[in-house]
Coordinates of C-alpha atoms in Angstrom, one line a residue:
X175 CA 104.6 80.1 80.8
X176 CA 107.1 78.3 83.5
X177 CA 108.6 79.9 86.6
X178 CA 112.4 80.6 85.5
X179 CA 114.3 80.7 89.1
X180 CA 117.4 82.5 87.4
X181 CA 115.6 85.1 85.9
X182 CA 113.8 85.6 89.1
X183 CA 117.4 86.6 90.6
X184 CA 118.3 88.6 87.7
X185 CA 114.9 90.4 87.9
X186 CA 115.5 91.1 91.6
X187 CA 118.8 92.5 91.3
X188 CA 117.9 94.6 88.5
X189 CA 115.0 96.0 90.4
X190 CA 117.5 96.4 93.3
X191 CA 120.0 98.2 91.0
X192 CA 117.2 100.7 89.0
X193 CA 115.9 101.5 92.3
X194 CA 119.0 102.6 93.5
X195 CA 119.8 104.5 90.7
X196 CA 116.6 106.2 90.4
X197 CA 117.4 107.3 94.1
X198 CA 116.1 105.0 96.7
X199 CA 118.0 104.5 99.4
X200 CA 118.9 102.1 102.3
X201 CA 116.8 102.8 104.9
X202 CA 113.8 104.6 103.1
X203 CA 110.3 104.6 103.8
X204 CA 108.5 103.9 100.4
X205 CA 105.1 104.6 99.3
X206 CA 104.6 102.5 95.9
X207 CA 102.3 103.1 93.2
X208 CA 102.4 100.5 90.2
X209 CA 101.0 99.3 87.1
X210 CA 102.5 95.8 86.9
X211 CA 101.8 95.7 83.2
X212 CA 104.3 98.8 82.3
X213 CA 107.2 96.5 84.1
X214 CA 107.5 94.0 81.2
X215 CA 108.0 91.1 83.2
X216 CA 107.0 88.2 80.6
X217 CA 109.2 89.8 77.8
X218 CA 111.9 89.4 80.8
X219 CA 110.9 85.7 81.3
X220 CA 108.5 85.7 84.1
X221 CA 104.8 85.2 83.9
X222 CA 104.3 85.9 87.2
X223 CA 107.6 87.7 88.8
X224 CA 105.8 90.1 91.7
X225 CA 107.5 88.4 94.3
X226 CA 111.0 89.0 92.6
X227 CA 110.2 92.5 92.0
X228 CA 109.0 92.9 95.9
X229 CA 112.5 91.1 96.7
X230 CA 114.4 93.8 94.6
X231 CA 112.6 96.5 95.9
X232 CA 113.2 95.5 100.1
X233 CA 116.8 94.9 99.0
X234 CA 116.9 98.5 98.0
X235 CA 115.7 100.3 101.1
X236 CA 117.2 97.2 103.3
X237 CA 116.1 95.6 106.4
X238 CA 115.6 99.1 107.9
X239 CA 113.4 100.1 105.1
X240 CA 110.0 99.8 104.5
X241 CA 107.9 99.4 101.6
X242 CA 104.3 100.7 101.9
X243 CA 101.4 100.4 99.0
X244 CA 98.0 101.5 98.8
X245 CA 95.1 99.1 99.7
X246 CA 92.3 101.2 98.5
X247 CA 88.9 99.2 98.9
X248 CA 86.3 102.3 97.7
X249 CA 85.1 100.3 94.9
X250 CA 83.8 97.7 97.3
X251 CA 83.1 99.6 100.4
X252 CA 80.8 102.8 101.0
X253 CA 77.5 103.7 101.9
X254 CA 75.6 100.9 100.0
X255 CA 78.3 98.2 101.9
X256 CA 80.0 99.9 105.2
X257 CA 82.0 97.1 105.8
X258 CA 85.7 96.6 106.0
X259 CA 87.7 93.4 107.4
X260 CA 91.7 94.2 106.8
X261 CA 92.1 90.1 106.2
X262 CA 89.5 89.8 103.8
X263 CA 88.6 93.3 102.0
X264 CA 90.2 92.9 98.4
X265 CA 92.3 96.1 97.4
X266 CA 90.7 97.4 94.0
X267 CA 93.8 99.6 93.0
X268 CA 96.4 97.1 90.5
X269 CA 97.9 94.0 91.1
X270 CA 100.9 94.6 92.7
X271 CA 99.3 96.5 95.8
X272 CA 96.5 92.7 95.9
X273 CA 99.7 90.8 95.5
X274 CA 101.3 92.3 98.6
X275 CA 98.1 92.2 100.8
X276 CA 97.6 88.3 100.5
X277 CA 101.2 87.7 101.1
X278 CA 102.0 86.7 104.5
X279 CA 103.2 89.2 107.0
X280 CA 102.0 92.3 105.4
X281 CA 100.5 94.7 108.0
X282 CA 97.4 96.6 106.6
X283 CA 95.8 100.0 108.3
X284 CA 92.0 99.9 109.2
X285 CA 90.3 102.2 107.2
X286 CA 87.2 101.4 104.9
X287 CA 88.2 103.0 101.9
X288 CA 91.9 104.1 101.9
X289 CA 93.8 101.5 103.8
X290 CA 97.6 101.1 103.3
X291 CA 99.7 97.7 103.1
X292 CA 103.1 97.7 104.8
X293 CA 106.4 95.5 104.8
X294 CA 109.4 96.2 106.6
X295 CA 110.7 97.9 109.7
X296 CA 108.2 100.7 110.6
X297 CA 105.3 98.7 109.1
X298 CA 103.8 98.9 112.7
X299 CA 104.0 102.2 113.6
X300 CA 102.8 103.4 110.2
X301 CA 99.6 101.5 110.0
X302 CA 98.5 101.5 113.9
X303 CA 96.4 104.8 114.2
X304 CA 94.6 105.0 110.9
X305 CA 91.5 103.8 112.5
X306 CA 91.2 107.1 114.4
X307 CA 91.1 109.3 111.0
X308 CA 87.4 110.7 110.1
X309 CA 88.3 111.3 106.4
X310 CA 89.8 109.0 103.8
X311 CA 93.8 110.6 103.7
X312 CA 93.4 112.3 107.5
X313 CA 96.3 112.9 110.0
X314 CA 96.7 109.0 111.0
X315 CA 97.0 107.5 107.8
X316 CA 100.6 106.2 106.5
X317 CA 100.3 108.6 103.5
X318 CA 100.3 111.7 106.0
X319 CA 103.0 110.0 108.1
X320 CA 105.3 109.6 105.3
X321 CA 106.9 113.2 105.3
X322 CA 107.8 112.7 108.9
X323 CA 110.3 110.0 107.9
X324 CA 111.4 111.6 105.2
X325 CA 109.7 109.1 103.1
X326 CA 109.4 109.0 99.4
X327 CA 106.8 108.4 96.5
X328 CA 107.6 105.7 93.7
X329 CA 105.7 105.5 90.8
X330 CA 106.1 102.8 88.7
X331 CA 104.6 103.0 85.0
X332 CA 101.9 104.9 86.0
X333 CA 102.7 108.5 85.5
X334 CA 102.1 111.0 88.5
X335 CA 98.6 111.3 88.3
X336 CA 97.5 108.3 90.5
X337 CA 99.1 109.8 93.5
X338 CA 97.3 109.3 96.8
X339 CA 99.0 111.6 99.2
X340 CA 97.4 114.4 97.1
X341 CA 94.4 113.4 99.0
X342 CA 95.8 114.3 102.0
X343 CA 97.5 117.9 101.1
X344 CA 93.8 118.6 99.6
X345 CA 92.6 117.3 103.1
X346 CA 94.4 120.6 104.4
X347 CA 93.3 123.0 102.3
X348 CA 89.5 121.4 101.5
X349 CA 89.2 122.9 97.9
X350 CA 85.4 122.9 96.9
X351 CA 85.4 119.8 95.0
X352 CA 86.9 117.5 97.7
X353 CA 84.3 116.1 99.7
X354 CA 80.7 114.4 98.9
X355 CA 79.2 115.8 102.2
X356 CA 78.0 112.2 102.9
X357 CA 79.6 110.5 106.3
X358 CA 79.4 107.0 106.7
X359 CA 79.2 104.8 109.6
X360 CA 81.3 101.6 108.9
X361 CA 82.4 98.7 111.0
X362 CA 85.8 97.7 110.7
X363 CA 87.8 94.8 111.6
X364 CA 91.2 95.2 112.1
X365 CA 94.0 92.2 111.5
X366 CA 93.6 91.1 114.8
X367 CA 89.9 90.4 114.3
X368 CA 89.0 93.4 116.4
X369 CA 85.7 95.0 115.3
X370 CA 85.1 98.9 115.7
X371 CA 82.9 101.9 114.4
X372 CA 84.3 104.4 111.9
X373 CA 82.6 107.4 110.6
X374 CA 84.3 108.7 107.4
X375 CA 83.3 111.5 105.1
X376 CA 83.7 110.5 101.7
X377 CA 85.5 112.4 98.9
X378 CA 83.8 114.0 96.0
X379 CA 85.5 115.3 93.0
X380 CA 82.0 115.3 91.1
X381 CA 82.8 116.9 87.6
X382 CA 86.7 117.1 88.1
X383 CA 89.3 115.0 86.4
X384 CA 92.6 115.1 89.1
X385 CA 95.7 116.4 87.5
X386 CA 98.2 115.0 90.3
X387 CA 101.0 115.3 87.0
X388 CA 101.2 119.1 87.5
X389 CA 103.6 118.0 90.8
X390 CA 105.9 118.1 88.4
X391 CA 105.9 122.1 87.6
X392 CA 106.4 122.9 91.2
X393 CA 109.2 120.3 92.4
X394 CA 112.8 120.7 92.2
X395 CA 114.5 117.9 89.6
X396 CA 116.8 115.8 91.2
X397 CA 116.6 116.5 94.8
X398 CA 112.7 116.5 95.3
X399 CA 112.0 114.7 91.7
X400 CA 113.7 112.1 89.6
X401 CA 112.8 110.1 86.4
X402 CA 114.1 106.5 85.5
X403 CA 113.4 103.4 84.9
X404 CA 112.4 100.0 86.7
X405 CA 113.0 97.0 84.6
X406 CA 110.8 98.1 81.5
X407 CA 108.7 100.8 83.4
X408 CA 109.0 104.5 83.3
X409 CA 109.1 105.7 86.9
X410 CA 108.8 109.0 89.3
X411 CA 110.9 109.2 92.4
X412 CA 109.6 112.2 94.6
X413 CA 110.2 113.4 98.4
X414 CA 106.9 113.1 100.3
X415 CA 108.0 116.3 102.0
X416 CA 108.2 118.6 99.2
X417 CA 105.2 116.8 97.6
X418 CA 103.2 118.0 100.7
X419 CA 104.9 121.3 101.5
X420 CA 104.6 122.7 98.1
X421 CA 101.1 121.3 96.9
X422 CA 99.9 122.7 99.9
X423 CA 101.2 126.2 98.8
X424 CA 100.1 125.7 95.6
X425 CA 96.2 124.5 96.3
X426 CA 96.1 127.8 98.9
X427 CA 97.0 129.8 95.8
X428 CA 94.6 128.4 93.3
X429 CA 92.2 125.6 95.0
X430 CA 91.5 124.1 91.3
X431 CA 95.0 123.9 90.9
X432 CA 95.1 119.9 91.0
X433 CA 91.9 119.4 89.0
X434 CA 90.7 119.9 85.3
X435 CA 86.8 120.1 85.1
X436 CA 85.5 117.4 82.7
X437 CA 84.6 119.9 80.2
X438 CA 88.1 121.7 79.9
X439 CA 90.6 120.6 78.0
X440 CA 92.6 117.5 80.3
X441 CA 95.7 117.9 78.1
X442 CA 96.4 121.8 79.2

């Protein structure tokens, strides 16, 4: 299918409108998780329309806003291959994140397994200190910084389960399933080509399924949690501060609140 300039403009404008209707505002700092297939770009006349979608999201937050994308690399980087290069190491969490990673002027935090890509006004300050963390989502992670900027989390067509921010919430409480018990010494190269060592404790989750969709039972509709659509994708928008506050309280009451065991009914 050939590129359709008119369709590209329409898609960008529609994405900006849909995002605003969902609750995305100018100046927002927005963490985005996505399923590209759910957007229905080919049905809308675009074989490869991710730039159009991105432009629409950038329009929604405006020049004073910031877009963040998990660029996790735990598939290729770990104890067996303890090397990360912010310029070269691929993301393993979807086509949109990888598209953004490869785009000119994208910044990427320095972390071997849980890096974050950023575009926009706060990109540098959000990604500058991640190399100081010793866990996947420590206090210097852009995910952990998000509530400080009254940021929001946008799930595009992927439901509520792949919410990486919840790993940071879990690290506050340290439920019994969280850590693998293995610390790995990594060599990490940042976007400027500077190499530095990082020792990071890995996550575990052996025997458990993540159930971060249970946040829907905790957050207040409309003010902390909203459903809507962007193009053909069903979306969820959450206030990061509420996710961290109420998620932590739920975990302190029940350390297994956000997981199910493999042998349990995963539809509970």
